[in-house]
Coordinates of C-alpha atoms in Angstrom, one line a residue:
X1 CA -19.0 -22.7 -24.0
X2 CA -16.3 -23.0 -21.7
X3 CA -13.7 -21.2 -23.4
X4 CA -16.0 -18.2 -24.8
X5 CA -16.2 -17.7 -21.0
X6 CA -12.4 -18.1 -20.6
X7 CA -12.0 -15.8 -23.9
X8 CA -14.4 -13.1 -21.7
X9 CA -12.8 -13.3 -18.4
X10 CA -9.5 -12.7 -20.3
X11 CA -10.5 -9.9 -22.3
X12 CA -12.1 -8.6 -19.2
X13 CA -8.6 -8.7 -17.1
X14 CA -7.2 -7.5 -20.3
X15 CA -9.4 -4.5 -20.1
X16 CA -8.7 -4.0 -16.3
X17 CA -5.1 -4.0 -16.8
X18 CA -5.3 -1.3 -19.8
X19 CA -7.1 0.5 -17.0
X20 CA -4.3 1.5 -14.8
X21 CA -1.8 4.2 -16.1
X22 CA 1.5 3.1 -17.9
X23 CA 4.0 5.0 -16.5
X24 CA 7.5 5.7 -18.5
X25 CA 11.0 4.6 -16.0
X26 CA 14.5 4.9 -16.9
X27 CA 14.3 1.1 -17.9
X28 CA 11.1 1.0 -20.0
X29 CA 7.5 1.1 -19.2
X30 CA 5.4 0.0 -16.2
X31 CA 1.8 -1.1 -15.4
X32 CA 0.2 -1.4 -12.1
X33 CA -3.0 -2.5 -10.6
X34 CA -5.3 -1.5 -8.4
X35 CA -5.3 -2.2 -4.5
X36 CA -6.4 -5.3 -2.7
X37 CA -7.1 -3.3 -0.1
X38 CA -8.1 0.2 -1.2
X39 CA -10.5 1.9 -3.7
X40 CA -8.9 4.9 -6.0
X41 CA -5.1 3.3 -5.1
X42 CA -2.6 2.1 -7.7
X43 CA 0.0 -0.4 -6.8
X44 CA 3.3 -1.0 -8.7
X45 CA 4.9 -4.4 -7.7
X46 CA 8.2 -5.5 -8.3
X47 CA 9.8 -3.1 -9.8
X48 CA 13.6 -3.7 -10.4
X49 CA 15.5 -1.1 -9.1
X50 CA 19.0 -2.7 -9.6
X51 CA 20.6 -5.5 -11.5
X52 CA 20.1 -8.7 -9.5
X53 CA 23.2 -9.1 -7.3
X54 CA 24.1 -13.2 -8.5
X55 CA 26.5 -14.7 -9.6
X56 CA 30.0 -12.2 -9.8
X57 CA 27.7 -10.0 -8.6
X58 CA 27.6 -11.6 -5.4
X59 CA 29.5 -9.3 -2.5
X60 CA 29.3 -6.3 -4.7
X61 CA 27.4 -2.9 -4.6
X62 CA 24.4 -2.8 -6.9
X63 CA 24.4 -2.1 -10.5
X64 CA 22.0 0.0 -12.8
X65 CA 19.1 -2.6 -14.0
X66 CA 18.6 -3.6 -17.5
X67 CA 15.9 -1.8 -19.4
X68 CA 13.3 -3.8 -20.8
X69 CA 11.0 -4.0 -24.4
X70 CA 7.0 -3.2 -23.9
X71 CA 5.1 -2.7 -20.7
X72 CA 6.5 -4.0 -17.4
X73 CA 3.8 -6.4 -15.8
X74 CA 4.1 -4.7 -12.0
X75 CA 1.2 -6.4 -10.2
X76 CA 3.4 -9.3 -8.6
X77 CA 5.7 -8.7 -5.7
X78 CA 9.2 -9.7 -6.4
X79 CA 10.6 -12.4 -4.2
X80 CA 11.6 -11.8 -1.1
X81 CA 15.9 -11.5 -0.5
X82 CA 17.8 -14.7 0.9
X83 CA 17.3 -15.0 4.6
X84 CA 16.5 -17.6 7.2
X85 CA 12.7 -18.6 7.4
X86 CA 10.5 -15.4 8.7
X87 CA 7.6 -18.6 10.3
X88 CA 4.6 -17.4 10.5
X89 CA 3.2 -14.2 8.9
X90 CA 3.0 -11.5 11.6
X91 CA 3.6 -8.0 11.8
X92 CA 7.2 -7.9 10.0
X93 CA 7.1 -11.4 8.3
X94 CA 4.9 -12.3 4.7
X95 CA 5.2 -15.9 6.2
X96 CA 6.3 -16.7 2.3
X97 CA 9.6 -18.8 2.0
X98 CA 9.6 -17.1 -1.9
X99 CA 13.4 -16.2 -1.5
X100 CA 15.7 -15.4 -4.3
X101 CA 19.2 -13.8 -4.6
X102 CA 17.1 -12.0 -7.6
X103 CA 15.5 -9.6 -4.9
X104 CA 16.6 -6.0 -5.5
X105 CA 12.9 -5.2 -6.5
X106 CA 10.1 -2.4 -4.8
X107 CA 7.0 -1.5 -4.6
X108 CA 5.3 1.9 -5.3
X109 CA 1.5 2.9 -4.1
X110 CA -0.1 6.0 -5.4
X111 CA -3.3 7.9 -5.7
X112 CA -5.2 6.5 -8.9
X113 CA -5.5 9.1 -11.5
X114 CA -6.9 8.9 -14.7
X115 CA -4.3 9.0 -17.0
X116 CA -0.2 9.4 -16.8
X117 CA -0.5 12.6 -17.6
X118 CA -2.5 13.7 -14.9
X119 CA -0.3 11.4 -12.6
X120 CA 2.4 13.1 -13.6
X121 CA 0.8 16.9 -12.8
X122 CA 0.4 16.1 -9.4
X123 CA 4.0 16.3 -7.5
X124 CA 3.1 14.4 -4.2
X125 CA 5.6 13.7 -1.1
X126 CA 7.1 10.1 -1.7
X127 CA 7.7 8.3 1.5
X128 CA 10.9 5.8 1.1
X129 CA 9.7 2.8 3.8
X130 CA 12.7 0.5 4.5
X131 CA 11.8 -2.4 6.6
X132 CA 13.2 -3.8 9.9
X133 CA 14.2 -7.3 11.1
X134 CA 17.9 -7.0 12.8
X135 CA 19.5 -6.6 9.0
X136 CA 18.9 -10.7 9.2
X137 CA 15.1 -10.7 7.8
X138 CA 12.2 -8.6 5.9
X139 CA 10.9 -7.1 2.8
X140 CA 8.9 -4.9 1.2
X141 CA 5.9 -7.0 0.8
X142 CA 4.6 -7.1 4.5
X143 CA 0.9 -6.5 4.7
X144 CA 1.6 -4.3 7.5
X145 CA 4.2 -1.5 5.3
X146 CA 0.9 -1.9 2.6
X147 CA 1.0 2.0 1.1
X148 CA -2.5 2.3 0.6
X149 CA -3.8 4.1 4.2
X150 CA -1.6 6.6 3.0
X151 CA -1.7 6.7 -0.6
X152 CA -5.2 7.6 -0.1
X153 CA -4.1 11.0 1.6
X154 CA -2.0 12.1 -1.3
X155 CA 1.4 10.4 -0.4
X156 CA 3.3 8.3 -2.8
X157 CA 4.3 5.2 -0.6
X158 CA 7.5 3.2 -1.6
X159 CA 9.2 0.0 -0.3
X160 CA 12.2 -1.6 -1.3
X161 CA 14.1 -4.9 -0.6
X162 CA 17.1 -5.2 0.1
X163 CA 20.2 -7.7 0.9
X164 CA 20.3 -8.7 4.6
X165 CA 22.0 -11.3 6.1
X166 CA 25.5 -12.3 5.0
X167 CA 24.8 -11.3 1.4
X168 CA 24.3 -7.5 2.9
X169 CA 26.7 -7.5 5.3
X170 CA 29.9 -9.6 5.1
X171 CA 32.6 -8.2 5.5
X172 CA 36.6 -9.0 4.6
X173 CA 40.0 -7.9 3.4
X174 CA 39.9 -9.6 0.1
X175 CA 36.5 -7.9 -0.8
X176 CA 37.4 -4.4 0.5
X177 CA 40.4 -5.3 -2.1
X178 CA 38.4 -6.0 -4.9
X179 CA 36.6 -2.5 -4.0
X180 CA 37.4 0.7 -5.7
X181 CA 36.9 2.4 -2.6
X182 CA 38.5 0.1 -0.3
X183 CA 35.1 -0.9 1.2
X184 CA 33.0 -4.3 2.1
X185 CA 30.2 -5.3 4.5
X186 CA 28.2 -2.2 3.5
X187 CA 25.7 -3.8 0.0
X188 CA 22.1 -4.3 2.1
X189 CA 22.7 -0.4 2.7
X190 CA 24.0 0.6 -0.8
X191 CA 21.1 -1.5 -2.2
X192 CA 18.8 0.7 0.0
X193 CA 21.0 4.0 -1.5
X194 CA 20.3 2.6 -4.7
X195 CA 16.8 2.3 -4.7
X196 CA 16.7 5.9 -2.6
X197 CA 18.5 6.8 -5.9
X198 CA 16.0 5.0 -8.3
X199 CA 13.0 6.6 -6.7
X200 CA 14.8 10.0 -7.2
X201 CA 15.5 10.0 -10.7
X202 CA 11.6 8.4 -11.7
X203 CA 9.1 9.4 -9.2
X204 CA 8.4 12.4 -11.1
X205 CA 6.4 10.1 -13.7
X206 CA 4.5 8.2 -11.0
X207 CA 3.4 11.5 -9.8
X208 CA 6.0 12.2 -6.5
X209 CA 8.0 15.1 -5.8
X210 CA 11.8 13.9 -6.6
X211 CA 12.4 16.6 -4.1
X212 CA 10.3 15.6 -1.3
X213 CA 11.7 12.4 -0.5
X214 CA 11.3 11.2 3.2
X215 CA 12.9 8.0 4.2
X216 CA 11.5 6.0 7.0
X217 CA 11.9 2.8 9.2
X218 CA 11.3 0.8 12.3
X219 CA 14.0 -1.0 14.5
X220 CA 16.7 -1.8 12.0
X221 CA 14.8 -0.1 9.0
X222 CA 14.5 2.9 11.4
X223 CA 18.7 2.9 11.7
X224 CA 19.0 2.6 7.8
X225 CA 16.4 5.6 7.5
X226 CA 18.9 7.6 9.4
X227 CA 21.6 6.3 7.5
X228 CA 20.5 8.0 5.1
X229 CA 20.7 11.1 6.4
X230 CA 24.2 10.5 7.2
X231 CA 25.7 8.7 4.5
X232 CA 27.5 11.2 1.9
X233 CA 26.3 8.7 -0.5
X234 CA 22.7 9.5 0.0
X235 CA 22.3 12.8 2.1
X236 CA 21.3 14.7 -1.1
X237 CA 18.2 12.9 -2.0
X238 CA 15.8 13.4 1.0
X239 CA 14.2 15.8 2.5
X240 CA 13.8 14.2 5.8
X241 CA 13.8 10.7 8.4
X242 CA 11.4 9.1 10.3
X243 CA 13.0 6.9 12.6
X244 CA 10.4 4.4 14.5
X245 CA 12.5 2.7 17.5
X246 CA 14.3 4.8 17.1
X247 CA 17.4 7.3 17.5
X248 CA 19.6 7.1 20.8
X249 CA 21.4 8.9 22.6
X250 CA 25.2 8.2 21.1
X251 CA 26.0 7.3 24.7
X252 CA 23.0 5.3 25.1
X253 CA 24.4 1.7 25.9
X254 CA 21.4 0.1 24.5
X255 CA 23.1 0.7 20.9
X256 CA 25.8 -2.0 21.7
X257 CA 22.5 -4.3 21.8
X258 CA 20.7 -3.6 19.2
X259 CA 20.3 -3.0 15.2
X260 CA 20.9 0.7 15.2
X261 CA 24.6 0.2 16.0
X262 CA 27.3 -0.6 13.4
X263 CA 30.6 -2.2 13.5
X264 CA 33.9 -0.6 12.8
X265 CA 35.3 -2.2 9.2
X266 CA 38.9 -3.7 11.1
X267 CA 36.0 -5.5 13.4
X268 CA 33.7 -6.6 10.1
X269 CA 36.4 -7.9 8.3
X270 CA 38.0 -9.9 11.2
X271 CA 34.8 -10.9 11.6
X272 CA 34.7 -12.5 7.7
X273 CA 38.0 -13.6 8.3
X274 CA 37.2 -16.6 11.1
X275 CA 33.9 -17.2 8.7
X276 CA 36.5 -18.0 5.7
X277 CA 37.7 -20.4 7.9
X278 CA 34.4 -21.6 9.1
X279 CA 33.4 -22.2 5.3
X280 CA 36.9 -23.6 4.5
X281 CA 37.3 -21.2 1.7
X282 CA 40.1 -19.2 0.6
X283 CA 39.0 -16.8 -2.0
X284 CA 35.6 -14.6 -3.1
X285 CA 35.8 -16.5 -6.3
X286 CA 35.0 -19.8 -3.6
X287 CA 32.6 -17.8 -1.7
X288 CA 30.4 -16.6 -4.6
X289 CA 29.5 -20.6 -5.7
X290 CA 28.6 -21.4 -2.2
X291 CA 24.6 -21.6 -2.3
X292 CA 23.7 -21.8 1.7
X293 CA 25.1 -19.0 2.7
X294 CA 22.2 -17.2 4.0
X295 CA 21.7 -19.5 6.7
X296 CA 24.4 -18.3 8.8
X297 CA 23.7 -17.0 11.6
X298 CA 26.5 -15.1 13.9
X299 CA 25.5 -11.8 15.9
X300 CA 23.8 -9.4 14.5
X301 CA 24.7 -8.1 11.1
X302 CA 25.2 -4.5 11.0
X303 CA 26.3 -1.4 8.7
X304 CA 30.3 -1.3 8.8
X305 CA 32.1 2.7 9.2
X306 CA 33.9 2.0 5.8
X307 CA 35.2 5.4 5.1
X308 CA 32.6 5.5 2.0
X309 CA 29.4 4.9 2.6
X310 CA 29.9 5.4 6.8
X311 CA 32.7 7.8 7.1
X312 CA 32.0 8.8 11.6
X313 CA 30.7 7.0 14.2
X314 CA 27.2 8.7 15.2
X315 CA 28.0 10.8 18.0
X316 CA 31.0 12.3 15.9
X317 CA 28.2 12.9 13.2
X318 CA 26.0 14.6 15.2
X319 CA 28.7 17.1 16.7
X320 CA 30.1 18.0 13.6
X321 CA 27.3 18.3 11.6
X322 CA 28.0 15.9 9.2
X323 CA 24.9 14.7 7.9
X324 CA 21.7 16.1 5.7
X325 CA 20.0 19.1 7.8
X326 CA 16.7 17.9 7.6
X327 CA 14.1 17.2 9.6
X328 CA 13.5 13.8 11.8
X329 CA 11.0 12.6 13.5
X330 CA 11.8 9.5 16.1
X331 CA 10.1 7.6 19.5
X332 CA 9.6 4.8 20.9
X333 CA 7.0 2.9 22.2
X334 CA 5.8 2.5 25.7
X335 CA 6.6 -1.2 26.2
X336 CA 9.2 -2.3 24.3
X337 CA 11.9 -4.3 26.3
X338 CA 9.4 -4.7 29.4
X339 CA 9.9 -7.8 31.0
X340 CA 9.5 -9.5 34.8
X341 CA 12.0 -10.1 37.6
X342 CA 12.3 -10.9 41.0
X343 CA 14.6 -8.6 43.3
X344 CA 17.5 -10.9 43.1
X345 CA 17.0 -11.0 39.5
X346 CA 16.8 -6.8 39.5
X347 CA 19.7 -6.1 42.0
X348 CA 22.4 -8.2 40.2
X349 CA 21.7 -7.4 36.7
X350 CA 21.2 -3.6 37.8
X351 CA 24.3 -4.0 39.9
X352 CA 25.9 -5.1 37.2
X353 CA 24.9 -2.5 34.6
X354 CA 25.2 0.5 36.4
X355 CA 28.3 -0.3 38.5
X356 CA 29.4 2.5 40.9
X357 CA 26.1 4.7 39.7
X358 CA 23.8 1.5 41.1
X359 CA 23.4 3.0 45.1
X360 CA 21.9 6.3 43.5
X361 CA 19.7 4.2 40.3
X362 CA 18.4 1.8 43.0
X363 CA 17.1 5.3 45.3
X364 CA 14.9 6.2 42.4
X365 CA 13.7 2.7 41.4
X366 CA 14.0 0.6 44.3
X367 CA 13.1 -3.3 44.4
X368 CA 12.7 -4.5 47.8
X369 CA 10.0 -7.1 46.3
X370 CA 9.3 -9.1 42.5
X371 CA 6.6 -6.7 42.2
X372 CA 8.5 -3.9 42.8
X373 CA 11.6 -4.7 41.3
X374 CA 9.3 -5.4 37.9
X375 CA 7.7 -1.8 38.4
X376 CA 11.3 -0.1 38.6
X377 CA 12.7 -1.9 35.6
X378 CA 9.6 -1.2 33.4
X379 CA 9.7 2.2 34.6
X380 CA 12.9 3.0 34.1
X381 CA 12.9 1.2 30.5
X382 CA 10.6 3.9 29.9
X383 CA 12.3 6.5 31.4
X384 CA 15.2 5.9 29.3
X385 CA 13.3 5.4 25.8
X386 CA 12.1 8.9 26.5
X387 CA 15.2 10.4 27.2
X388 CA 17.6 8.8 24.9
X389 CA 14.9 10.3 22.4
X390 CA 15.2 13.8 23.8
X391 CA 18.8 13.7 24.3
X392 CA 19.4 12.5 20.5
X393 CA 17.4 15.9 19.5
X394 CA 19.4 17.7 21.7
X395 CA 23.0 16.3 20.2
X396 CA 21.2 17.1 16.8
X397 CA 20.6 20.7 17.5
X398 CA 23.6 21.4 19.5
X399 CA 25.8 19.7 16.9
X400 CA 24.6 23.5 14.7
X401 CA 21.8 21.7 12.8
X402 CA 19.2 24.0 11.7
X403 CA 16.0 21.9 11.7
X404 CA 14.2 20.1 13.7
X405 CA 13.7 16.9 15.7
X406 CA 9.9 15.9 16.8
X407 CA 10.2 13.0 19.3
X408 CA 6.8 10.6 20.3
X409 CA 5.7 8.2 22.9
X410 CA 3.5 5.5 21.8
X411 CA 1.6 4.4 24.3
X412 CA -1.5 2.3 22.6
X413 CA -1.9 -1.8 22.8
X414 CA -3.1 -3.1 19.2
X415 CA -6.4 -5.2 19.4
X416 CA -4.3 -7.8 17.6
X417 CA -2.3 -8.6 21.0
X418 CA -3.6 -6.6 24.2
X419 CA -1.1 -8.9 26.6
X420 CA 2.2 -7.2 25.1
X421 CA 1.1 -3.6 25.6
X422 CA 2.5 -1.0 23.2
X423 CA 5.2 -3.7 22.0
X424 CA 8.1 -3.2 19.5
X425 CA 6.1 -2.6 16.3
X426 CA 3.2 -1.5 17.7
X427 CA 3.0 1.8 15.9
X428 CA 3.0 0.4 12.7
X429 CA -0.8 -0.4 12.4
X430 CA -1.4 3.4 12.9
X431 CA 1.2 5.3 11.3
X432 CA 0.3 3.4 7.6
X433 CA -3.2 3.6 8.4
X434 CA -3.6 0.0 7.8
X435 CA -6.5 -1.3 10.2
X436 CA -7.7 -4.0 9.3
X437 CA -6.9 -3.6 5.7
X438 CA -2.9 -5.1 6.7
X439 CA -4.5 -7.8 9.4
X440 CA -3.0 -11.4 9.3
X441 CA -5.1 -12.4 12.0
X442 CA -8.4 -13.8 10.9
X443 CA -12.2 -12.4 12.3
X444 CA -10.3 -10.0 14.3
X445 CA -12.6 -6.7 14.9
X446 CA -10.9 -3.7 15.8
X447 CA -12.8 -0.9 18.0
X448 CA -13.5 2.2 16.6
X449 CA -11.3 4.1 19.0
X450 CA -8.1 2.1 17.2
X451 CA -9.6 3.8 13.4
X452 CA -10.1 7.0 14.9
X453 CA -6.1 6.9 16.2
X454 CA -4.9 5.4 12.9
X455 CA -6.1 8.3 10.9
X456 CA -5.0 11.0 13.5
X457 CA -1.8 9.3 13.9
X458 CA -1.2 8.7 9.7
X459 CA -2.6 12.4 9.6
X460 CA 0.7 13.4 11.6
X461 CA 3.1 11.1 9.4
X462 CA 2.3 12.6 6.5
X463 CA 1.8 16.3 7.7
X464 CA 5.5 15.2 8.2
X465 CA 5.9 13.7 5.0
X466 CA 4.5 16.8 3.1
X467 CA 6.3 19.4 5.0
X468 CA 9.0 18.2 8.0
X469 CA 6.2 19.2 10.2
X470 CA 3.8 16.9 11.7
X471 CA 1.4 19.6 12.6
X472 CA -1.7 20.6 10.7
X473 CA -5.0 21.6 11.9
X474 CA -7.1 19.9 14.4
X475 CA -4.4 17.6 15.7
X476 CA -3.2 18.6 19.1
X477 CA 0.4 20.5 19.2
X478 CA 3.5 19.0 18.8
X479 CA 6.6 20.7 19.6
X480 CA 9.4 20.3 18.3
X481 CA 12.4 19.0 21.2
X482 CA 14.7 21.3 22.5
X483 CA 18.0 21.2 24.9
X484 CA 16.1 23.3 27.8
X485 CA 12.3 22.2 27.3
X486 CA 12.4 18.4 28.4
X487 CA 9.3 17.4 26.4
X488 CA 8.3 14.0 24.7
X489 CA 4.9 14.1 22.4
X490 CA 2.5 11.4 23.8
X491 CA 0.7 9.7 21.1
X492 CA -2.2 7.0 21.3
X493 CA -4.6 6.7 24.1
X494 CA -3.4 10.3 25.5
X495 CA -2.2 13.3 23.0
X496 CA -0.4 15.9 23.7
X497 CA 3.3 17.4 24.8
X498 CA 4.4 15.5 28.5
X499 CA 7.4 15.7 30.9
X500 CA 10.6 13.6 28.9
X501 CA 10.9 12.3 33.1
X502 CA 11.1 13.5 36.6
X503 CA 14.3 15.8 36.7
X504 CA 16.5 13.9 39.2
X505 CA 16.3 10.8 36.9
X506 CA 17.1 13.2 34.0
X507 CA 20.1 14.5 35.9
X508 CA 20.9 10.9 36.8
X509 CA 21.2 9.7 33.0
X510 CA 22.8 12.6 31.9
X511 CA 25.6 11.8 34.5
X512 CA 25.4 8.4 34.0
X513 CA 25.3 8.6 30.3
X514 CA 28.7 10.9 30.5
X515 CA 31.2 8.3 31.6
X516 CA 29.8 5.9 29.0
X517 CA 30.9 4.8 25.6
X518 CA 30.0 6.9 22.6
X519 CA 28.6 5.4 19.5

């Protein structure tokens, strides 16, 4: 008895699986399944995108995959790439210590259809998701990047792993020598190039438009989804970049600080240099049969200007043009980097910061008491996430680019954690349209209020997606930024176009901003 029920349940599965579409790639065929989380949605797991980089491969750009005989079995994620323990699952983290060096896998969601045929007829926008995590951590599989809130409004939805850590971004002489192009530190970012490239050449036969390809990110992710509007390597295969925390202004010191910035390749490899040391090895050859690598743990790893896949720093981009003319779409949120201090505290580190501009920044945020000197900073946290956003759009179109920049504010607190506000991340439960189908947290109810501005914002993200625009009908107006209208798009519990920041702080930055560093 028991195994004509185990011969049923199999021939059941059998029949579920024979269900879903098989869809032809460059490397053989491919069957999904349907989603955990969504009705009439088809999921493609683990997809191999690129050879896995072990072995001789190790500190090298990515190489085509190998095709395979039959039907791919794409209904398990791939592991996850080598990286020090993500804890907990949360809102960027599985939670899952299933690591490989084997990892160059994603993920595609799309509308189910009822045969590949039909799949194919369809031609839907493909959005490219790379994830965040300081280039250190991350992947694709994150309940919270889950395609299916959008895949159910006619976008394809892809993610894609990548190498972080050392094996993305070390850097050093002897590899730059062992580089046709004279080049090192740079494979997380060719990996995500690769897979950009991947999804160009088969997304036709999954149903997406190869030439509606929008990349998009959040913190480091959103720095690689600009990336690839810079990079000559991968300019030509999108159409546009979302960028969620976000684009800055090139003169905005907050890129020394965080993942959006990049190191220049005389830095990188000096860097690999003292790490040689570290390891006590004197080759690649050693450095390729070490197998703990990935818990190093220096500053942050970053994308190196290598003269190949970085040629400019970003400011120097943005002035001459040098980049894909598409449109982006970037913001921040309203609380990210808030924090408390008491006036000592405030005056010393805002003494320190702003130097012989502190007399005039401490006039317009004053802090004569803690609670004061708390307001000012978080206001003027603010104040600068707006217009670093504004200014970056500005640099964009003054630099003789011909479309558009859309800048946001978010300003709503998840249900998942009221006490941090609008925190870094925030967003992401809205723009996939994922509540509560991505929630980690268990018996959590969400109010209705949070559904209703998921779907408006998701409806924005992939007006976007489809067209460069994020307008469409019944959403309120968003305008596009401009040099003289000093506007910011609020988004969450207020909608609608707002003031980027009183003008004599605007006038401040800009002054300010003018003697600084350019990145």
């Amino acid at each position: 008895m028991f195994l004509k029920t185990l011969a049923g349940w199999a021939a059941l599965l059998s029949a579920a699986n024979a269900a879903f579409p098989v869809v032809d790639t460059a490397q053989g065929k491919v069957r999904g399944t349907a989603s955990e989380y969504r009705s009439n949605v088809t999921v493609y797991k683990g997809i191999p995108f690129a050879a896995p980089p072990t072995g001789e491969l190790r500190f090298k750009p990515p190489t085509s995959p190998k095709s395979h005989d039959g039907v791919l079995d794409a209904t398990k994620f791939g592991p996850q790439c080598m990286q020090t323990s993500s804890g907990s699952a949360g809102i960027f983290y599985t939670g899952s210590d299933q690591m490989s060096e084997d990892c160059l896998y994603l993920n595609i969601w799309t509308p189910t259809y009822d045969d590949d045929e039909d799949l194919k007829s369809k031609n839907l926008p493909v959005y490219f998701w790379i994830y965040g995590g300081r280039y250190e951590m991350g992947s694709g599989d994150v309940k919270t990047y889950d395609g299916s809130g959008l895949a159910i409004k006619d976008v394809i939805v892809v993610t894609v792993n990548y190498r972080v850590g050392a094996f993305g971004y070390f850097a050093h002489p002897e590899l730059s020598a062992e580089s046709a192009h004279n080049s090192s530190g740079n494979y997380g970012t060719l990996d995500q190039i690769a897979g950009l490239k991947w999804v160009h050449e088969n997304i036709a036969n999954f149903g997406g438009n190869p030439n509606q390809i929008v990349t998009g990110g959040q913190s480091a992710g959103s720095a690689s989804s600009l990336i690839m509007a810079y990079s000559p390597l991968s300019r030509k295969y999108i159409a546009g970049a979302i960028s969620e925390s976000g684009a800055l202004s090139p003169h905005d010191p907050n890129t020394a600080s965080i993942a959006v910035s990049y190191r220049q390749k005389a830095e990188a490899e000096n860097f690999g240099v003292k790490l040689f040391k570290q390891l006590n090895v004197t080759t690649p050859a050693q450095l390729r049969n070490l197998s703990r690598i990935w818990t190093w743990s220096p500053p942050e790893w970053r994308p190196v200007i290598d003269g190949w896949v970085l040629k400019q720093k970003y400011g120097q981009l943005l002035r001459d043009n040098n980049h894909a003319d598409v449109p982006i779409m970037t913001g921040f949120n309203k609380d990210e980097g808030v924090s408390d201090y008491n006036t000592t505290e405030y005056k010393t580190l805002y003494t320190q910061v702003f130097q012989n501009f502190s007399s005039e920044f401490f006039k317009l945020y004053p802090g004569d008491s803690d609670a004061q000197a708390t307001n000012s900073s978080n206001t003027w946290k603010r104040d600068m996430s707006r217009v670093t956003s504004w200014k970056y759009a500005a640099d964009w179109v003054a630099g003789g680019a011909g479309t558009n920049v859309y800048t946001y504010f978010f300003t709503r607190a998840p249900q998942e954690d009221h006490s941090g506000g609008a925190y870094h991340g925030a967003e992401l439960w809205y723009t996939f349209n994922n509540i509560p189908y991505a929630d980690y947290t268990a018996n959590l109810t969400w109010p209705a209020k949070d559904y209703a501005i998921a779907d408006r914002m998701s409806d924005y993200w992939v007006n976007f997606i489809r067209s460069g625009n994020p307008n469409g009908d019944g959403l309120p107006k968003w305008e596009p930024s401009t040099q003289e209208a000093k506007k910011i798009m609020y988004l969450g519990n207020t909608w609608g176009m707002e003031s980027i920041a009183p003008n004599a702080v605007v006038d401040f930055l800009m002054d300010w901003f003018s003697t600084l560093y350019e990145w």
